[in-house]
XYZ file of N, CA, C and O in Angstrom:
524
model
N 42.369 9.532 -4.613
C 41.620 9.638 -5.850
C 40.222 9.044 -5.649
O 39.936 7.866 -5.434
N 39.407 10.108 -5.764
C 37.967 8.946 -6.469
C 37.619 7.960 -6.830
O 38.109 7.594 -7.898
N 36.903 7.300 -6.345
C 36.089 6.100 -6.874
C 35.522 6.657 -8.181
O 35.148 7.824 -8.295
N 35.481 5.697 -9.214
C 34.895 5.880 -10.490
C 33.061 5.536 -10.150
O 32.683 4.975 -9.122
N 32.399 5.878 -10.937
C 31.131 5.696 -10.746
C 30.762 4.351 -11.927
O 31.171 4.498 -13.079
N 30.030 3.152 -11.577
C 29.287 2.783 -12.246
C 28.392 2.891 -12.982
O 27.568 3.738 -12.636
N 28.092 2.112 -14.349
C 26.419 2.669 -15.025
C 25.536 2.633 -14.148
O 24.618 3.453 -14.174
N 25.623 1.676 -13.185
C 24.574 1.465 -12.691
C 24.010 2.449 -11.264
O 22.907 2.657 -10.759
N 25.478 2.910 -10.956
C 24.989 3.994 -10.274
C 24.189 5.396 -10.819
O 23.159 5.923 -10.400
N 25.194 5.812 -12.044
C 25.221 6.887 -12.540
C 23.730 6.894 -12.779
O 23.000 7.832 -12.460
N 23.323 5.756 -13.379
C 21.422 5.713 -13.862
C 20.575 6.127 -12.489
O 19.553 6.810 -12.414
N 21.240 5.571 -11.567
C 20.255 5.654 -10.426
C 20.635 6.737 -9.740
O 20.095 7.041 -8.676
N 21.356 7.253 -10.143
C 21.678 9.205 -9.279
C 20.670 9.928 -10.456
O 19.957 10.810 -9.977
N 20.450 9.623 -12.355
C 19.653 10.337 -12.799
C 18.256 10.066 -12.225
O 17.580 10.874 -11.588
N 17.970 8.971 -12.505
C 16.541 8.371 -11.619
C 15.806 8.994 -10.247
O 14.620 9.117 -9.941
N 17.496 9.448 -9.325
C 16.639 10.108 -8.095
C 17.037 11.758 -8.257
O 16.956 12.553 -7.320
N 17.467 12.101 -9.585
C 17.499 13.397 -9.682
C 16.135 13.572 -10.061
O 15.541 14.582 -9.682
N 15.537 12.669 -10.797
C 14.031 13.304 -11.163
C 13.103 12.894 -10.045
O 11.984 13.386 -9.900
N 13.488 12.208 -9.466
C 12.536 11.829 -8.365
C 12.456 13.018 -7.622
O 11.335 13.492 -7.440
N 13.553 13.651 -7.109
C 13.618 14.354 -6.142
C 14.041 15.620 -6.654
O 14.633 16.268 -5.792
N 13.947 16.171 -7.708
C 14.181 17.653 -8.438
C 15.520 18.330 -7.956
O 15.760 19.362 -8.582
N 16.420 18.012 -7.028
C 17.401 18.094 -6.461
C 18.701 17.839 -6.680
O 18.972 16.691 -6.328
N 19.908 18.613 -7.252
C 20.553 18.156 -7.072
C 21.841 18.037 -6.132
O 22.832 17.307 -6.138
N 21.350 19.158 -5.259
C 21.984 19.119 -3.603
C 21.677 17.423 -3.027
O 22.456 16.548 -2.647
N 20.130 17.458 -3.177
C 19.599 16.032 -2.063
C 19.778 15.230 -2.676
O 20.140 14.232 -2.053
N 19.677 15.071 -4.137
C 20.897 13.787 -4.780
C 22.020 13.163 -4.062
O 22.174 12.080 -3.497
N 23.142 14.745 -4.375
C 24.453 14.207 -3.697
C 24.582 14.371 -2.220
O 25.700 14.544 -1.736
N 23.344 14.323 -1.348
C 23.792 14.075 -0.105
C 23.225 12.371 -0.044
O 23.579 11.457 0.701
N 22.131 12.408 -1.243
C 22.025 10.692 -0.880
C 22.724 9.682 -1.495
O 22.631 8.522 -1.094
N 23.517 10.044 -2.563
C 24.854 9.107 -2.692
C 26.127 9.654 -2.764
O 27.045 9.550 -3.577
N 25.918 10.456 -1.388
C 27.412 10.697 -0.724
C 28.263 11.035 -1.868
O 29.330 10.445 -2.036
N 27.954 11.730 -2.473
C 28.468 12.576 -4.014
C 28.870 13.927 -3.796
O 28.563 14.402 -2.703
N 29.492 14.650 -4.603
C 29.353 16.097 -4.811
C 28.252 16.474 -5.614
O 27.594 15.718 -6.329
N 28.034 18.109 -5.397
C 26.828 18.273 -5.884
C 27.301 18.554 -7.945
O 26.684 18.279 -8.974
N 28.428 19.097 -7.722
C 29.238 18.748 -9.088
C 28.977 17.764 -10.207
O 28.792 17.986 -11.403
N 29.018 16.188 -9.282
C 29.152 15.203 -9.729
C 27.644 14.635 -10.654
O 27.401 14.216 -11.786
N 26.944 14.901 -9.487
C 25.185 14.702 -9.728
C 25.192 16.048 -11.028
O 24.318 15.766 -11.849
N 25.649 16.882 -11.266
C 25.271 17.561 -12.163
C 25.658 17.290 -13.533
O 25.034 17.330 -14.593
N 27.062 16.954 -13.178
C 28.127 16.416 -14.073
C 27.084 14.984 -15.113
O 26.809 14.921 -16.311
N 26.754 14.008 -13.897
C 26.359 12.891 -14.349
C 24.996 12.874 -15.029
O 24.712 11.854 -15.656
N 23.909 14.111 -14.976
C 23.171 14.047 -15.493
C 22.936 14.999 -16.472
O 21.998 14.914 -17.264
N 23.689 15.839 -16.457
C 23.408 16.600 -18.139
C 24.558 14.965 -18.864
O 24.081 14.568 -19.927
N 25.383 14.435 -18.570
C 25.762 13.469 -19.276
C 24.732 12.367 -20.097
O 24.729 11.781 -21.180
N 23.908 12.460 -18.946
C 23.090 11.701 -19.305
C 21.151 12.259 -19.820
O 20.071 11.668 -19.800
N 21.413 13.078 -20.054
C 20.172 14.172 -20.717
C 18.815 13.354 -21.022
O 17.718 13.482 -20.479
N 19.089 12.749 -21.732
C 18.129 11.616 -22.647
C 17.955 10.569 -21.722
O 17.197 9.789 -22.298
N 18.266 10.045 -20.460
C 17.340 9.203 -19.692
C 17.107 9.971 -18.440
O 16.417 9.267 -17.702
N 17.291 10.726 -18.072
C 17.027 12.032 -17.672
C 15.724 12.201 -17.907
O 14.838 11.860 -17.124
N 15.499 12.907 -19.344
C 14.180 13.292 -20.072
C 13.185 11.859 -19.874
O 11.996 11.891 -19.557
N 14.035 10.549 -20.161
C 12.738 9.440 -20.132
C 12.489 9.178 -19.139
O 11.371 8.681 -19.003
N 13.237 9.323 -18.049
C 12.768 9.202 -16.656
C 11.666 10.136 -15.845
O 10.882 9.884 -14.929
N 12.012 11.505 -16.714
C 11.079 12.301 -16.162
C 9.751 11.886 -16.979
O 8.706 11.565 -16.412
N 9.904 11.927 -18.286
C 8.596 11.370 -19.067
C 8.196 9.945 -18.416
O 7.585 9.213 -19.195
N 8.403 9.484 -17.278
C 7.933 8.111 -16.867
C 6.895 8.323 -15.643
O 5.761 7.915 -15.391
N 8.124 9.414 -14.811
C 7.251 9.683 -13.688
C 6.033 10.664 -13.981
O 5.399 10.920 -12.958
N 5.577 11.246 -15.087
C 4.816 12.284 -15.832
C 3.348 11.044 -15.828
O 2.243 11.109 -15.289
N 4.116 9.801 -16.846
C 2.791 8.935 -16.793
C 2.178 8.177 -15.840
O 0.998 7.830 -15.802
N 3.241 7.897 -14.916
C 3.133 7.244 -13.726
C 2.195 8.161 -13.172
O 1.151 7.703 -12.707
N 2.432 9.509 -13.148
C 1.466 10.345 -12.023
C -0.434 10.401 -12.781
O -1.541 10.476 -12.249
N 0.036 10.317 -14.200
C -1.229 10.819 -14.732
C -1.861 9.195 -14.793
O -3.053 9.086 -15.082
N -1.234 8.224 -14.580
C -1.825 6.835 -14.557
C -2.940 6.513 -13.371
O -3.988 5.869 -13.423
N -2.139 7.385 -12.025
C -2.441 7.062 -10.470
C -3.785 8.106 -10.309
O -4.707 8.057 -9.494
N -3.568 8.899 -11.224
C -4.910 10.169 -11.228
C -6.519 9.213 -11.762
O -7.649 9.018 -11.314
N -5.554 8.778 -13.189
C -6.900 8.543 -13.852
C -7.204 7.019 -13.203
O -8.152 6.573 -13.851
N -6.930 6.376 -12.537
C -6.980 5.150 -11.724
C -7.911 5.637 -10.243
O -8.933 5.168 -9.741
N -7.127 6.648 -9.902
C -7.926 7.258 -8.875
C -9.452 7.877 -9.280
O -10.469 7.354 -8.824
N -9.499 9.044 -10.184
C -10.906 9.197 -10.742
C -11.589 8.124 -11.078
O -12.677 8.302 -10.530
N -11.634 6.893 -11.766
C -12.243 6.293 -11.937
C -12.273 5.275 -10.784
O -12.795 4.266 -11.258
N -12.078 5.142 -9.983
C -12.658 4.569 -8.213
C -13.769 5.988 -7.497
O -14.450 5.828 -6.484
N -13.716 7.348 -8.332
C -14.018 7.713 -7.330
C -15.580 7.666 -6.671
O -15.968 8.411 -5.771
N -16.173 6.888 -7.160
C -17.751 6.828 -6.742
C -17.489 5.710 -5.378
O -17.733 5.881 -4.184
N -16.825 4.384 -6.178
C -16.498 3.352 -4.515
C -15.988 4.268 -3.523
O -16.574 4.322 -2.441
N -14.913 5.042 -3.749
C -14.248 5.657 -2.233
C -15.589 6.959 -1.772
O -15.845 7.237 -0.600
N -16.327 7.637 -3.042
C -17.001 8.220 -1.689
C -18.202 7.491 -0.549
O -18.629 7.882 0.537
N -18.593 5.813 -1.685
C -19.481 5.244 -0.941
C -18.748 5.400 0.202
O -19.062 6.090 1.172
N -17.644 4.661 0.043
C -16.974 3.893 1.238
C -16.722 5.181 2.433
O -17.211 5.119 3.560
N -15.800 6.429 1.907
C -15.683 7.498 3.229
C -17.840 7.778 3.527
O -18.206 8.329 4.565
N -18.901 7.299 2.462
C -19.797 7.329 3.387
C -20.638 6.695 4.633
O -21.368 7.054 5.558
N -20.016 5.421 4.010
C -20.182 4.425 4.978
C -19.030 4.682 6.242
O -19.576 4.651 7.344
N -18.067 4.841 6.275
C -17.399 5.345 7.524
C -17.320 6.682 8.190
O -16.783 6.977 9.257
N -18.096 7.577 7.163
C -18.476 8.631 8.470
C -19.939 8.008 8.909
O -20.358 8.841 9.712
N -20.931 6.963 8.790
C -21.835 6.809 9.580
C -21.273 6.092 10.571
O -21.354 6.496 11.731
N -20.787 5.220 10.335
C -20.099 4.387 11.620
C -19.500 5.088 12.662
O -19.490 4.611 13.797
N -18.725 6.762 12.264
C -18.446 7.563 13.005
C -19.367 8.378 13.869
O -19.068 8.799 14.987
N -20.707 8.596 13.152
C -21.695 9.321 13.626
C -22.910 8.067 14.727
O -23.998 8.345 15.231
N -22.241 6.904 14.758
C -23.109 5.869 15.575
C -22.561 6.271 16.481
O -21.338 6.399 16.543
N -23.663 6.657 17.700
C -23.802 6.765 18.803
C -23.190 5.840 19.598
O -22.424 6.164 20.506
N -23.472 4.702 19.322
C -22.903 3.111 20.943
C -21.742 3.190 20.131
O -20.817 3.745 20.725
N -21.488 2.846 19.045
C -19.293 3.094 18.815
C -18.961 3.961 19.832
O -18.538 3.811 20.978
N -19.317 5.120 18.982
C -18.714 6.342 20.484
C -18.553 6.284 21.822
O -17.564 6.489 22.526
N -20.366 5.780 22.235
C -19.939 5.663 23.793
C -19.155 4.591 23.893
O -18.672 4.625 25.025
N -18.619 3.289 23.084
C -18.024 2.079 23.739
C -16.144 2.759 22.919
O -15.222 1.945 22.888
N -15.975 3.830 22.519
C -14.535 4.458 22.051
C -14.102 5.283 22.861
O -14.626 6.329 23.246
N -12.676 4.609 23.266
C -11.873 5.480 24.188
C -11.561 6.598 23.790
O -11.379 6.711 22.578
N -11.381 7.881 24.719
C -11.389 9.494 24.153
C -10.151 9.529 23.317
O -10.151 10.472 22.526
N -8.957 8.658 23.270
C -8.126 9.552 22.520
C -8.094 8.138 21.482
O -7.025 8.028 20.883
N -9.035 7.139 21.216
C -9.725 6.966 19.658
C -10.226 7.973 19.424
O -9.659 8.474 18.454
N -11.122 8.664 19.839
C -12.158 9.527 18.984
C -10.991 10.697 18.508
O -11.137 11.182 17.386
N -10.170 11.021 19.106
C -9.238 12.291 19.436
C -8.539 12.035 18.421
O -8.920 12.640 17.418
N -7.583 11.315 18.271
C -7.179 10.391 17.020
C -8.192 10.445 15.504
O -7.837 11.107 14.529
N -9.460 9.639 15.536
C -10.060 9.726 14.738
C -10.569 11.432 13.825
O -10.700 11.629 12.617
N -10.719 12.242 14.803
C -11.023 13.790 14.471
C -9.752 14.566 14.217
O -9.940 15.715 13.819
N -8.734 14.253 14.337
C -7.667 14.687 14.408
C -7.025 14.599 12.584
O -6.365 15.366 11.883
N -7.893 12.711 12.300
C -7.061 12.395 10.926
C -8.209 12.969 10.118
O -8.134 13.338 8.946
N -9.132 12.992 10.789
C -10.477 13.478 9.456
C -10.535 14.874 9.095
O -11.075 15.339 8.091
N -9.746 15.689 10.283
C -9.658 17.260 9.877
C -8.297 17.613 9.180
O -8.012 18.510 8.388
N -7.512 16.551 9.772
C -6.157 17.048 8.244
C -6.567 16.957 7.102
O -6.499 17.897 6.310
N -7.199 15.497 6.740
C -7.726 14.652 5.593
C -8.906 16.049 4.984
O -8.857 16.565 3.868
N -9.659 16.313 5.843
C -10.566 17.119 4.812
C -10.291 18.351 4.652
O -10.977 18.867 3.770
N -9.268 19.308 5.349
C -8.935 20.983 5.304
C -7.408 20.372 4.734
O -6.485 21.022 5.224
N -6.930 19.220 3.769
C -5.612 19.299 3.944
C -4.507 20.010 4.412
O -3.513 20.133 3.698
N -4.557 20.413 5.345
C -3.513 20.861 6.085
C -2.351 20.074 6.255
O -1.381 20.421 6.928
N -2.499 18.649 5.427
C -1.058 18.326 5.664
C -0.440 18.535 3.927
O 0.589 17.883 3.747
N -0.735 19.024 3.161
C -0.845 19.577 1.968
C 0.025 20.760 1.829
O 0.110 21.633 2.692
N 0.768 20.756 0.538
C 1.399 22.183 0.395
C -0.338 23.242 -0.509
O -1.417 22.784 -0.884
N 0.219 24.716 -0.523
C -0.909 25.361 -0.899
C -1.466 24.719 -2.523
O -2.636 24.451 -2.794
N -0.252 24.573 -3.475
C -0.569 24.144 -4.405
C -1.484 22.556 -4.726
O -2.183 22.395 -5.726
N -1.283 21.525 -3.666
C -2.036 20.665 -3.475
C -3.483 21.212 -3.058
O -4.524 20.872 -3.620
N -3.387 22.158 -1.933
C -4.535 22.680 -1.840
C -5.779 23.197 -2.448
O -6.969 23.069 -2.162
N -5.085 23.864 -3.440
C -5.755 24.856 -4.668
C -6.066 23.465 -5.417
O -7.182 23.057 -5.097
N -5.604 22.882 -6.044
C -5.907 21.486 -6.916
C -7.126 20.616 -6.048
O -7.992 20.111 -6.763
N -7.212 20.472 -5.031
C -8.426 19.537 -4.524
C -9.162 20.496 -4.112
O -10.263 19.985 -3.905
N -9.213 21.858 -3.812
C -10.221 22.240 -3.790
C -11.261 22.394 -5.436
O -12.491 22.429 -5.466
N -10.494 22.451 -6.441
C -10.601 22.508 -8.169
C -11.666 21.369 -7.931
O -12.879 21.499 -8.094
N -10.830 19.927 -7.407
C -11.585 18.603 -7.298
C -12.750 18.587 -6.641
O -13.686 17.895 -7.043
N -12.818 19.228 -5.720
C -14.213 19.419 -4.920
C -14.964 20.084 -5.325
O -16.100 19.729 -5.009
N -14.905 21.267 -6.137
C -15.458 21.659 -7.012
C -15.858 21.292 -7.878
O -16.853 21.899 -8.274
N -15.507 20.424 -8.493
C -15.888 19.245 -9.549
C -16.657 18.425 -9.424
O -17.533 18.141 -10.241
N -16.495 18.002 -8.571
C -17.193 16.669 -7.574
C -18.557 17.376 -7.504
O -19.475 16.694 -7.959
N -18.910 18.637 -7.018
C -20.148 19.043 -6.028
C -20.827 19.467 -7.192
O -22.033 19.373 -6.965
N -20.527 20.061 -8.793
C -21.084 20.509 -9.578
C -22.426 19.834 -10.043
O -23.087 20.336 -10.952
């Protein structure tokens, strides 16, 4: 027979159902059925919903926290692409620093480590930015 589930589990299987939109990768991460994770969270509907309404503000918190830094971070990526563009750094940087360094600045700026929909959204932002 089954182990019974705790509140305290049951909260934290809804918690990483919204985390992770999943409820296959739920029950492979607490060794559950996928039944169970389904079972346990339409049970639980209403912290479900507040959990998702948490991570909703959480995301729109980290946005508008982020926009409003964004003048320091472009000083700052401007001050470190000059340091990149100094000549004696370079010659005194071993090739696979620099290799390394060009490597993170071309994911970072063509996000390529990005799904398309991230993509389409910062390019929106860059668009914004350059207006």
């Amino acid at each position: 027979m089954a182990a019974r589930l705790t509140d305290k589990q049951k909260q934290k299987i809804v918690a990483d159902y919204v985390q992770l939109g999943s409820y296959n990768a739920t029950a492979k991460l607490h060794g559950v059925s996928l039944n169970t994770v389904k079972k346990v969270v339409q049970e639980n509907a209403e912290i479900a919903q507040k959990c998702n309404q948490k991570k909703e503000q959480n995301t729109a918190d980290i946005l508008e926290y982020m926009e409003s830094q964004r003048n320091d971070v472009c000083d700052f990526l401007g001050m470190a692409m000059e340091q990149l563009r100094n000549p004696e750094k370079l010659e005194k940087a071993k090739l696979q620093q620099i290799a390394t360094t060009m490597a993170i600045v071309i994911d970072k700026y063509t996000g390529r480590s990005k799904d398309l929909k991230d993509q389409i959204e910062e390019v929106k932002i860059v668009d914004d930015f350059f207006e």
